[in-house]
C-alpha positions as a printed Julia matrix, in Angstrom:
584×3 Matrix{Float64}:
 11.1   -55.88  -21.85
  8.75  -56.42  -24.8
  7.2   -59.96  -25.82
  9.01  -62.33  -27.7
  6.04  -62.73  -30.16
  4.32  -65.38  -31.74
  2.48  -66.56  -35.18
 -1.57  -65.14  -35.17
 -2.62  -68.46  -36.88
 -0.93  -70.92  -38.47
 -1.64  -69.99  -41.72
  1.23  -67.2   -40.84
  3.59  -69.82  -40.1
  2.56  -72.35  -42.78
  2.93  -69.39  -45.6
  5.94  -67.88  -43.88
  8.11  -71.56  -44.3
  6.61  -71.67  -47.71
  7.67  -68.3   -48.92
 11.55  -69.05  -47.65
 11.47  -72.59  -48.99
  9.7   -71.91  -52.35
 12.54  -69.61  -54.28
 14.56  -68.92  -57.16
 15.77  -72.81  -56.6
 12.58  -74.19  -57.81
 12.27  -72.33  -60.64
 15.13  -72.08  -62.51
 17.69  -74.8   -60.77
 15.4   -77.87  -60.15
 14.08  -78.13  -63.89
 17.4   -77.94  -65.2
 18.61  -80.06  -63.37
 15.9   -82.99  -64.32
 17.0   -82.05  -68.03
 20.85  -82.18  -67.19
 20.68  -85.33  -65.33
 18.31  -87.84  -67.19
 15.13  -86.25  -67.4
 12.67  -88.39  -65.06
 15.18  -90.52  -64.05
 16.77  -87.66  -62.03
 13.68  -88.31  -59.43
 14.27  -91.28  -58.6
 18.04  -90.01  -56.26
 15.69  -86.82  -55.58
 13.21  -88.9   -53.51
 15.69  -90.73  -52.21
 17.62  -87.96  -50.67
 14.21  -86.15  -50.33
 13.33  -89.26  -47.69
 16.35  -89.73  -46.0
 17.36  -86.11  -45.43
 15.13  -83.39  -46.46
 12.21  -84.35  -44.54
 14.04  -85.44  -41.58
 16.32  -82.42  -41.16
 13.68  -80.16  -42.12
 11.44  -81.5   -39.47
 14.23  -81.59  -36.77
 14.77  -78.33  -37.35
 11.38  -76.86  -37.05
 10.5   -79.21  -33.8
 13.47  -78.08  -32.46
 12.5   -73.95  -32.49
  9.08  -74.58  -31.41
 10.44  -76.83  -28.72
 13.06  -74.48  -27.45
 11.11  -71.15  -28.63
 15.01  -69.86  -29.55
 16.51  -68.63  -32.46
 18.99  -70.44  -34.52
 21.85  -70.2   -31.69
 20.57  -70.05  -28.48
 18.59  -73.3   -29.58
 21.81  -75.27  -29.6
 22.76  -73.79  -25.89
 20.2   -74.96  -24.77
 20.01  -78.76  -25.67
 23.78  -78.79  -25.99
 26.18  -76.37  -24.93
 29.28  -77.93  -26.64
 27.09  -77.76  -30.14
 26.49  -74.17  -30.17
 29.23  -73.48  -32.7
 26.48  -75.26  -35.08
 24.34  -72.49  -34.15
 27.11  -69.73  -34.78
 28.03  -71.6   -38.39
 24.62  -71.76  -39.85
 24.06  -67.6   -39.02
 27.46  -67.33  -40.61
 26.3   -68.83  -43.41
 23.19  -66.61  -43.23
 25.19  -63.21  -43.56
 26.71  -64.2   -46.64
 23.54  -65.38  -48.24
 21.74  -62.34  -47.22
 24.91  -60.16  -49.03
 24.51  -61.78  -52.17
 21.34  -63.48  -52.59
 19.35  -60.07  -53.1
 20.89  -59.35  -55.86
 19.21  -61.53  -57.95
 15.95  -59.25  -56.72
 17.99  -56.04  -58.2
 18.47  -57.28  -61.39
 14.93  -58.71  -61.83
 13.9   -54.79  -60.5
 16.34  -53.51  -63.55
 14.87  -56.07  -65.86
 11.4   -55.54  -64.71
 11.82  -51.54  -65.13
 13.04  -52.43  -69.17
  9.86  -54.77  -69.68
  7.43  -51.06  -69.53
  8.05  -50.66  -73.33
  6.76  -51.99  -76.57
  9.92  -52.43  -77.88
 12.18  -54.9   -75.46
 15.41  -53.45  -75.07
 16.74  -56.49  -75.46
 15.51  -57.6   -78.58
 17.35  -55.46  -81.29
 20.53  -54.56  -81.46
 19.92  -50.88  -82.31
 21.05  -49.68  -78.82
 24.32  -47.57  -77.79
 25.45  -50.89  -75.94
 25.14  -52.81  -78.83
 28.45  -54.0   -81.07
 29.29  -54.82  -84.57
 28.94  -58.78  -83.53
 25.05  -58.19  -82.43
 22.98  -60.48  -84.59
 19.16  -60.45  -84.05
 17.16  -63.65  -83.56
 15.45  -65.6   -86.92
 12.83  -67.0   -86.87
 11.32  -70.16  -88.0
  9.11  -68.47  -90.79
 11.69  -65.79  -91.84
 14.74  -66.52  -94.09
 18.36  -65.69  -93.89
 20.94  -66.15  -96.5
 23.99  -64.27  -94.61
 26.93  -65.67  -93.46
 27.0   -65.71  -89.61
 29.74  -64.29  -88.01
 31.54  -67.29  -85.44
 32.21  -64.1   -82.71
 28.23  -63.54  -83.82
 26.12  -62.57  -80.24
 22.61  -61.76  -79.42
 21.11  -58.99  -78.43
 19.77  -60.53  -74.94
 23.52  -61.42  -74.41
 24.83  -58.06  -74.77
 21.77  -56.3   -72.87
 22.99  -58.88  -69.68
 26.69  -58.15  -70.43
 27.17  -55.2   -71.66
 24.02  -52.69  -70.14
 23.04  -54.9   -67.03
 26.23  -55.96  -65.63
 28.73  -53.74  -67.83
 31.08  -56.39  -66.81
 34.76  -56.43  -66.76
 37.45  -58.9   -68.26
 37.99  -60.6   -64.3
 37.84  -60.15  -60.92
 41.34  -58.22  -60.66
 39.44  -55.52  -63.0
 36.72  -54.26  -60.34
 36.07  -51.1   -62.03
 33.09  -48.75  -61.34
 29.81  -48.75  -59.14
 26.65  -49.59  -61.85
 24.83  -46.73  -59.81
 21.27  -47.99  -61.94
 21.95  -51.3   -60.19
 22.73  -49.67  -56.68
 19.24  -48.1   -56.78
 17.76  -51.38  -57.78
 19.29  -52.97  -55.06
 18.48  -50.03  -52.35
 14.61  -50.3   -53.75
 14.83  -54.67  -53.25
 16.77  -53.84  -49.22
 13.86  -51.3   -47.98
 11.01  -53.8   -49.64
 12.81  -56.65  -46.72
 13.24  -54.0   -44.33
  9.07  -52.77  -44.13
  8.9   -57.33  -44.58
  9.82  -57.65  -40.89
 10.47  -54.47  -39.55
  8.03  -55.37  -36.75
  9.09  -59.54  -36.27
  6.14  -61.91  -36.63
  3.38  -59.01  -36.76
  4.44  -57.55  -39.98
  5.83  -60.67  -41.3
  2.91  -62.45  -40.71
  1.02  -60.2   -43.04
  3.0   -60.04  -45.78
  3.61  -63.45  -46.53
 -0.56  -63.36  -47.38
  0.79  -61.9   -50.72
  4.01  -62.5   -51.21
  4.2   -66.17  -50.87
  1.08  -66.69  -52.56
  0.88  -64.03  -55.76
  4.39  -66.31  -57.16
  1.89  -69.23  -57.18
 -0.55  -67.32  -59.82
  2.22  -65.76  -62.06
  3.6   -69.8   -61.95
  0.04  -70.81  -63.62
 -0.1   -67.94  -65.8
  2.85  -68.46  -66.88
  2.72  -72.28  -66.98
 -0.52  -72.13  -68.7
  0.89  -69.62  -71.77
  3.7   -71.95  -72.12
  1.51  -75.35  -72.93
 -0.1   -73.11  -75.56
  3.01  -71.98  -77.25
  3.9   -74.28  -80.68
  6.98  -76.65  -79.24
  5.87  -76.72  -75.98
  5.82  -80.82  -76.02
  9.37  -80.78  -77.3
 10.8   -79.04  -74.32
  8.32  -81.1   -72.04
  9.71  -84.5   -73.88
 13.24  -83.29  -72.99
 12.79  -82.26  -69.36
 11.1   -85.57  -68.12
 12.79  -88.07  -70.87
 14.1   -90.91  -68.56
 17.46  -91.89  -69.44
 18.05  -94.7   -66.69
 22.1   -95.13  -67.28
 22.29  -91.81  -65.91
 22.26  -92.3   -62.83
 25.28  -94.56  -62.89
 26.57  -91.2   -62.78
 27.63  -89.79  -58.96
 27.78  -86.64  -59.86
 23.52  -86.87  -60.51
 23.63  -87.99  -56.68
 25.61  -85.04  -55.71
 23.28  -82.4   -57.52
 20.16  -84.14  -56.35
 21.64  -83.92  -52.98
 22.54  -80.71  -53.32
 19.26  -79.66  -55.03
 17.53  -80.81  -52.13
 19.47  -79.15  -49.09
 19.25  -75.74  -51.28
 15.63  -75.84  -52.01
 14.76  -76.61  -48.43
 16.41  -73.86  -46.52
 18.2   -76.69  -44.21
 20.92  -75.86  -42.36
 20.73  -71.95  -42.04
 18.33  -71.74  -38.32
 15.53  -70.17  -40.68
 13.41  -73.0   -39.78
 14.32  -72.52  -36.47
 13.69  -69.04  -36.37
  9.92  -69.33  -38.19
  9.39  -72.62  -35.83
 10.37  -70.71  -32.69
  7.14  -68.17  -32.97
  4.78  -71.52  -33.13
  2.69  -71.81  -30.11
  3.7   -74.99  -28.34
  1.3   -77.4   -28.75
  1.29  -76.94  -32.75
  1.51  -79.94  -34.94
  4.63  -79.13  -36.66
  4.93  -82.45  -38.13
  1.74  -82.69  -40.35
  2.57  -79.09  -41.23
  6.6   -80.27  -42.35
  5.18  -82.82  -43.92
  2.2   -80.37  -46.32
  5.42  -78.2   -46.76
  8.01  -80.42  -47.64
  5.36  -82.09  -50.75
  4.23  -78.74  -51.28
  7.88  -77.22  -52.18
  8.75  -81.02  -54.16
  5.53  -80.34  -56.33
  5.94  -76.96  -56.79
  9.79  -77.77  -58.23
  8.14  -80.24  -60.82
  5.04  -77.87  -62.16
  7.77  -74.98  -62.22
  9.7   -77.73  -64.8
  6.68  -77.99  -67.26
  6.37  -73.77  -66.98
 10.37  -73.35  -68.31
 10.74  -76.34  -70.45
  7.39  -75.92  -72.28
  8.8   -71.97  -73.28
 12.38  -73.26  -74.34
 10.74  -75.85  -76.25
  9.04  -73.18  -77.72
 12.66  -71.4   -78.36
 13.52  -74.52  -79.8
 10.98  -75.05  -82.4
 10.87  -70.93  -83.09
 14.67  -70.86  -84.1
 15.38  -74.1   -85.3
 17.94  -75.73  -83.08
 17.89  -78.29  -80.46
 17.26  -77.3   -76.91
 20.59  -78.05  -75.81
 21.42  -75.02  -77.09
 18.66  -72.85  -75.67
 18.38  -74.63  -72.09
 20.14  -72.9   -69.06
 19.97  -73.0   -65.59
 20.6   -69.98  -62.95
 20.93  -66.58  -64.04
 21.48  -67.89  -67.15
 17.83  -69.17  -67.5
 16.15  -65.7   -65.85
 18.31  -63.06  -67.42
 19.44  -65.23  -70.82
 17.05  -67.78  -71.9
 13.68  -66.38  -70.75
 13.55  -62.85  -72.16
 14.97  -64.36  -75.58
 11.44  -66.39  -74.96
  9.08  -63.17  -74.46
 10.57  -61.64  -77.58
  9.29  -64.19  -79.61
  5.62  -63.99  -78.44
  2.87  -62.05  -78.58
  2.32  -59.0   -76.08
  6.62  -59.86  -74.95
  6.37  -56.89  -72.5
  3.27  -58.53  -71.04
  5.0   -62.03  -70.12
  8.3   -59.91  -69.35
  6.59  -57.96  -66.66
  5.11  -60.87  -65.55
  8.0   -63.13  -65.1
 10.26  -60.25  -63.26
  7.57  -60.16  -60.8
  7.31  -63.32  -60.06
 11.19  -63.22  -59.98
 11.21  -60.51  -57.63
  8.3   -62.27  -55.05
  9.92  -65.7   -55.2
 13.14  -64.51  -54.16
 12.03  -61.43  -51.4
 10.36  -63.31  -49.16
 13.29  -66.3   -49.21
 15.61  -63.14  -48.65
 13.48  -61.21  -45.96
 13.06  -64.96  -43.95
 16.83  -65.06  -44.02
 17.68  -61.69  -42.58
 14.6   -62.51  -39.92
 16.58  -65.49  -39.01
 20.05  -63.47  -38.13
 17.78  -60.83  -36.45
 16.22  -63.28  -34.15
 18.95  -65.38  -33.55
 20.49  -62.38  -32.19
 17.79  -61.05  -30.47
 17.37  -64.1   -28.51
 21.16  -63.77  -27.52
 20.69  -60.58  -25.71
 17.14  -60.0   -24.81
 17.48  -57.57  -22.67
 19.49  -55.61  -25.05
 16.97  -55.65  -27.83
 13.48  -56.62  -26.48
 13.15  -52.91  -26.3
 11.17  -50.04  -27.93
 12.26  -49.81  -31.47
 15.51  -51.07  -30.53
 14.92  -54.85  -32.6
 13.84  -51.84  -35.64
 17.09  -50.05  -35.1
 19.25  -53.62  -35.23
 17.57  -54.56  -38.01
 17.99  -51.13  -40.28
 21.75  -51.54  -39.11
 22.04  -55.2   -40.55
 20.13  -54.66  -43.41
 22.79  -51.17  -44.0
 25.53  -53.66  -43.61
 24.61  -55.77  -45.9
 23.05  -53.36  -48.65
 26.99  -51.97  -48.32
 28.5   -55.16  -48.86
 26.16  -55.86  -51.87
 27.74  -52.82  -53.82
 30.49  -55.01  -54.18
 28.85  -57.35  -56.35
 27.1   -54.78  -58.45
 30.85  -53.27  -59.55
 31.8   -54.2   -63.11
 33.76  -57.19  -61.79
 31.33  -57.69  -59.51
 29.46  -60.93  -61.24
 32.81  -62.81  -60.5
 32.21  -61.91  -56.68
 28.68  -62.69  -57.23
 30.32  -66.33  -58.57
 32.16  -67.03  -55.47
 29.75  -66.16  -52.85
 27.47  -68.66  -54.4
 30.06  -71.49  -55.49
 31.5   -71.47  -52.0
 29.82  -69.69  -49.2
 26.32  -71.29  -49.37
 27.84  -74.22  -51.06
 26.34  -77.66  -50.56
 29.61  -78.58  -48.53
 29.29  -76.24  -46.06
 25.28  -77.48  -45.79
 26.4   -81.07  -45.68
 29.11  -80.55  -42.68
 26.4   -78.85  -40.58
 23.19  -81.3   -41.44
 26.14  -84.35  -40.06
 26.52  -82.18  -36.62
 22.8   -81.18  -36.31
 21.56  -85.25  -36.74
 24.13  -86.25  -34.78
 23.8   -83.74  -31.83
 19.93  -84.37  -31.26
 20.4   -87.66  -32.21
 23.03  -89.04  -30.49
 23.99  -86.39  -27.64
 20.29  -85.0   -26.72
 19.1   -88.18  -27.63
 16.29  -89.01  -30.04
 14.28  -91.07  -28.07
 14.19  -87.77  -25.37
 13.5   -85.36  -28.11
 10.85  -87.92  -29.42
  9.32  -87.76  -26.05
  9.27  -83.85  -26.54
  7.99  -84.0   -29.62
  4.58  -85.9   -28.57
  4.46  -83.85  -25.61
  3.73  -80.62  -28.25
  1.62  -82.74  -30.85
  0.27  -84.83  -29.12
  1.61  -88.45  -30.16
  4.59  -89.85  -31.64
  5.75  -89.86  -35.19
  6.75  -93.25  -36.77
 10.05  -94.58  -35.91
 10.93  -93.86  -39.7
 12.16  -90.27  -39.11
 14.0   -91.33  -36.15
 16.17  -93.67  -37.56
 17.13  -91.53  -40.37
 18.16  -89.27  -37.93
 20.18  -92.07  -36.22
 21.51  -93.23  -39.53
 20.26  -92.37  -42.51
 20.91  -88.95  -42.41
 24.63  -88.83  -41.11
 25.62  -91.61  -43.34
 24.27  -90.25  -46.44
 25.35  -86.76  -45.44
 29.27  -87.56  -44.83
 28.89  -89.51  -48.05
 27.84  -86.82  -50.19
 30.44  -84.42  -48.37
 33.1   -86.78  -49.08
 31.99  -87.54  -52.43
 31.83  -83.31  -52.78
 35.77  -83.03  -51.59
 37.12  -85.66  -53.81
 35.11  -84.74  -57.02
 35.45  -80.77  -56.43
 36.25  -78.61  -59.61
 37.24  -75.04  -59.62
 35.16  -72.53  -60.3
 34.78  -71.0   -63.64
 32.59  -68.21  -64.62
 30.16  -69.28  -67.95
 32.84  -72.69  -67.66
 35.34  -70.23  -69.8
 36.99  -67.56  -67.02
 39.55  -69.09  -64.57
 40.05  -67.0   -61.41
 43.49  -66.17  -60.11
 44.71  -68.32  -57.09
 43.65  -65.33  -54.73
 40.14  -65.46  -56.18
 39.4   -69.67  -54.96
 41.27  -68.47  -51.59
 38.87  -66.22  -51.14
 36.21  -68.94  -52.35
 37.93  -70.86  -49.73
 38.03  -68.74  -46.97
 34.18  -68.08  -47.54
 33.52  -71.52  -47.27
 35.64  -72.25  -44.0
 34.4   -68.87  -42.14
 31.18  -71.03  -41.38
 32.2   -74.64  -41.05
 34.68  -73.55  -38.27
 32.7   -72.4   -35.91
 31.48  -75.63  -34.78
 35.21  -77.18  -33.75
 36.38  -74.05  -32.97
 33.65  -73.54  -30.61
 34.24  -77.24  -29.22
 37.64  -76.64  -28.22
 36.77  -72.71  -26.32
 34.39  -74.42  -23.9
 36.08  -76.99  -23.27
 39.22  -75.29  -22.42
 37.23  -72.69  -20.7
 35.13  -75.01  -18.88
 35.91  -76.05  -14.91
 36.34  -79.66  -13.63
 38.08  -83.01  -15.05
 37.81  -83.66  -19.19
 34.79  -86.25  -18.01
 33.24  -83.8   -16.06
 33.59  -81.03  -18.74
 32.23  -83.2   -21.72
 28.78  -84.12  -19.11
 28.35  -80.58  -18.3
 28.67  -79.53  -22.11
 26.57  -81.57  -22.73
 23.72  -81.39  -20.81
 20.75  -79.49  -21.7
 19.51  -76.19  -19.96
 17.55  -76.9   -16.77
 14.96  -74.31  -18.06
 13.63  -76.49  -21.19
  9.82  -77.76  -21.24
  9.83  -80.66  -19.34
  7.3   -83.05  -20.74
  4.48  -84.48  -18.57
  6.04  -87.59  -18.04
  9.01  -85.9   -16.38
  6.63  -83.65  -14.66
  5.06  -86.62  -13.24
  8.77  -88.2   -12.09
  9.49  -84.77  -10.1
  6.26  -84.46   -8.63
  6.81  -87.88   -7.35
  9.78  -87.42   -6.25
  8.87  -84.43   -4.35
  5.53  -85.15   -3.46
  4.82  -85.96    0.54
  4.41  -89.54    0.65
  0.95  -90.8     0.65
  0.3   -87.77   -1.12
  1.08  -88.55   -4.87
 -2.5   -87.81   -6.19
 -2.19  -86.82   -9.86
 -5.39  -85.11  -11.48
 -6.97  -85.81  -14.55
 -4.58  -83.35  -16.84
 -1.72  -85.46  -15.44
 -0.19  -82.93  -12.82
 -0.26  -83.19   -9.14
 -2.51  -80.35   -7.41
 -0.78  -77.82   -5.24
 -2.39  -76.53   -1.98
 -3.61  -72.89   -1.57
 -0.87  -72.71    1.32
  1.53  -74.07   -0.9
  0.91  -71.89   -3.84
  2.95  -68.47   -4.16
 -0.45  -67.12   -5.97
């Protein structure tokens, strides 16, 4: 049976978490939201929920796979059996991510293959998709006397409509495959595959560039936008602060929510990248680096998109309510109506669909590495074989490239819509961050996994992150949940299209598959389970024999064991074994 593998350095490990953390969130959610929800007021419930739960879970998460040196399930059997439904809900939650999240990367291929000519197709309406309603941009220093049509569009509109997504009237109109798409999408799957075909070895090398070269398009791309005439007004507008605000809860729920997407909480990647740490790493300081690295990185990527739609502001003459977007809507909308308006536009297209492309691969290629090894670790003798982890993988990433074509139908942005409302929804992340805190916490114990933790670093944190584990966490966690149920609208696709009732079951349903697990699992092993309800519920939850004991319950063993009179430790805090003893 092969190796279970582990990071070279830790410069692998430190730019593999920052290449799944560091994503399509940060640069085209976060800014928005600061915008949306009262400019630089909108940090102040960031850091809060920043403090009390992204750092802490993020943290627990990562101490816990180096600890255990298991994958995102076979963590939880091992410091809780009862809890390993947690494990089973956040690789549920995986899968669907891993269907639908890559095909962002295929339309930012399909973009980035239109952005190789002078002429943007997207910024005329001389084209076969084009309609009688197409009405080209004006610009501040042209005039325009005609009458605009009120069913008037724009060309970058109908190139994402009506060539990209060809889409249909709903979701009960499927239609045809967009075969240009399908090949965009196969290209983005065997770029992941070749990622991690090899676990930790080949992933290890990649991140060198791919978690890195999104960093340089950011401050190319930052630094042409502070140039641009209007840049201020867009900066003005994205860090404004408008205090009464945050009176509103809904700013608390999409800071929360902001925070558990942008951190990869909640889905065992963390585990999974943690788990290949050698033991005695300091995980902490590196959470820490990471966790103001990814924060930061969020706020520059703010002054990069609000500088250019200030610049789409000033060029066309309207305020930037009407130009700012967030999502899709900012990367395939807003953005290349930008490029058209500069100098060199197929330049800064190709450009930004690159950077699209490498921000959101290696956040997809550390999510399908997370399923892979939380499987792996499930049967290692099974798949710790020759090229038998290579053949699992190809038959995931098959899976999901087939469930993908789904989305890439004509009615398949409205699938797209519900994946993403519902089965990576901050509600599902919410219910597992309460179980994880509370499980270590409460069942494990966080003094005990405190004592593990300075057994691998070295010494022991501050008592902060502990009590927000206690806490903290939990109680702001169920709050937000509760605060998600009660306040919960419908989806609607661009706020306009109302699915039929089958369409939110299936939202639903999506949503459920994952939070289930962890009851359902409850309730199997405890009805499976021999012995009296007390003695089930002790056994459950008990942690596996085979965990690193730390040296202090080394020491307590030893003792225990030890002749009497004989309880000589030496200086590394172990007791010496005789040569007749030994089984060397």
């Amino acid at each position: 049976m092969e190796e279970r593998g582990q990071w070279s350095n830790k410069l692998e490990f430190i730019l593999s978490v920052a290449g799944s953390i560091i994503g399509l969130g940060n640069m085209w959610r976060f800014p928005y939201l600061c915008y949306k929800n009262g400019g630089g007021a909108f940090l102040i419930p960031y850091l809060i929920f920043l403090f009390t739960c992204g750092v802490p879970v993020f943290f627990l998460e990562t101490a816990l796979g180096q600890y255990t040196s298991q994958g995102g399930i076979t963590c939880w059997r091992k410091i809780s059996p009862l809890f390993e439904g947690l494990g089973y809900g956040t690789q549920v939650i995986v899968t669907l991510l891993n269907f639908y999240y890559i095909i962002v990367l295929a339309w930012g291929i399909f973009y980035l293959s239109f952005s190789f000519s002078w002429d943007l197709a997207w910024s005329s309406c001389n084209n076969t998709w084009n309609t009688e309603n197409c009405v080209e941009f004006q610009r501040r220093n042209t005039s325009f006397n005609q009458t605009i049509n009120i069913n008037a569009t724009s060309p970058v509109m109908e190139f994402w409509e009506r060539r990209a997504l060809r889409i249909s009237p709903g979701i009960d109109h499927m239609g045809s495959l967009n075969w240009d798409l399908a090949l965009c999408l196969f290209i983005a799957w065997v770029m992941c595959y070749f990622c991690i075909w090899k676990g930790v070895k080949s992933t290890g090398k990649v991140v060198y560039f791919t978690a890195t070269f999104p960093y340089v398009m950011l401050i190319v791309l930052l630094i042409r936008g502070l140039t641009l005439p209007g840049a201020a007004i867009g900066i003005q507008f994205y860090l404004y602060p408008d205090l009464g605000r945050l009176a509103d809860p809904q700013v608390w729920m999409d800071a929360g929510t902001q925070i558990f997407f942008s951190y990869a909480i909640c889905l065992g990647s963390l585990t999974a990248l943690g788990s290949y740490n050698k033991y005695n790493n300091n995980c902490y300081k590196d959470c820490l680096s990471l966790c103001f690295l990814n924060s930061g990185t969020s706020f520059m990527a703010g002054f990069a998109i609000f500088s250019i739609l200030g610049f789409m502001s000033y060029e066309q003459n309207v305020p930037i309510s009407e130009v700012a977007e967030s999502g899709p809507g900012l990367a395939f909308i807003a953005y290349p109506r930008a490029v058209t308006m500069m100098p060199f536009s197929p330049l800064w297209a190709s450009l930004f669909f690159i950077m699209i492309v490498f921000l959101g691969l290696d956040s997809q290629f550390v999510c399908v590495e997370s399923l892979v090894t939380a499987i792996v670790d499930m049967y290692p003798a099974v798949f710790r074989r020759k090229n038998r982890r290579e053949l699992f993988l190809l038959g995931v990433v098959l899976f999901s490239f087939f469930m993908g074509l789904i989305m890439l139908m004509e009615g398949g942005m409205y699938v797209f819509q519900l994946f993403d409302y519902y089965a990576a929804s901050g509600m599902c992340l919410l219910f597992m961050a309460i179980f994880e805190t509370v499980c270590i916490a409460w069942v494990y114990g966080a003094d005990r996994f405190y004592d593990n933790i300075e057994d691998m670093i070295g010494y022991r944190p501050g008592p902060y992150i502990k009590y927000c584990w206690l806490f903290l966490t939990p109680a702001t966690c169920i709050g937000t949940f509760a605060f998600s149920l009660i306040k919960y609208t419908p989806l609607k696709y661009n706020n306009e299209y109302v699915y039929p009732w089958w369409g939110y079951v299936i939202g639903w349903l999506l949503a459920l598959t994952s939070m289930v697990c962890i009851p359902f699992w409850m309730v199997y092993k405890i009805t499976t389970t021999q012995g009296t309800f007390r003695e089930r519920i002790r056994l459950l939850i008990t942690p596996s024999d085979d965990l690193p004991k730390t040296k202090r319950e080394q020491e307590r063993l030893l003792a225990i064991f030890a002749p009497e009179g004989d309880a000589t430790m030496n200086k590394n805090g172990y007791f010496p074994v005789s040569e007749r003893d030994s089984n060397l």
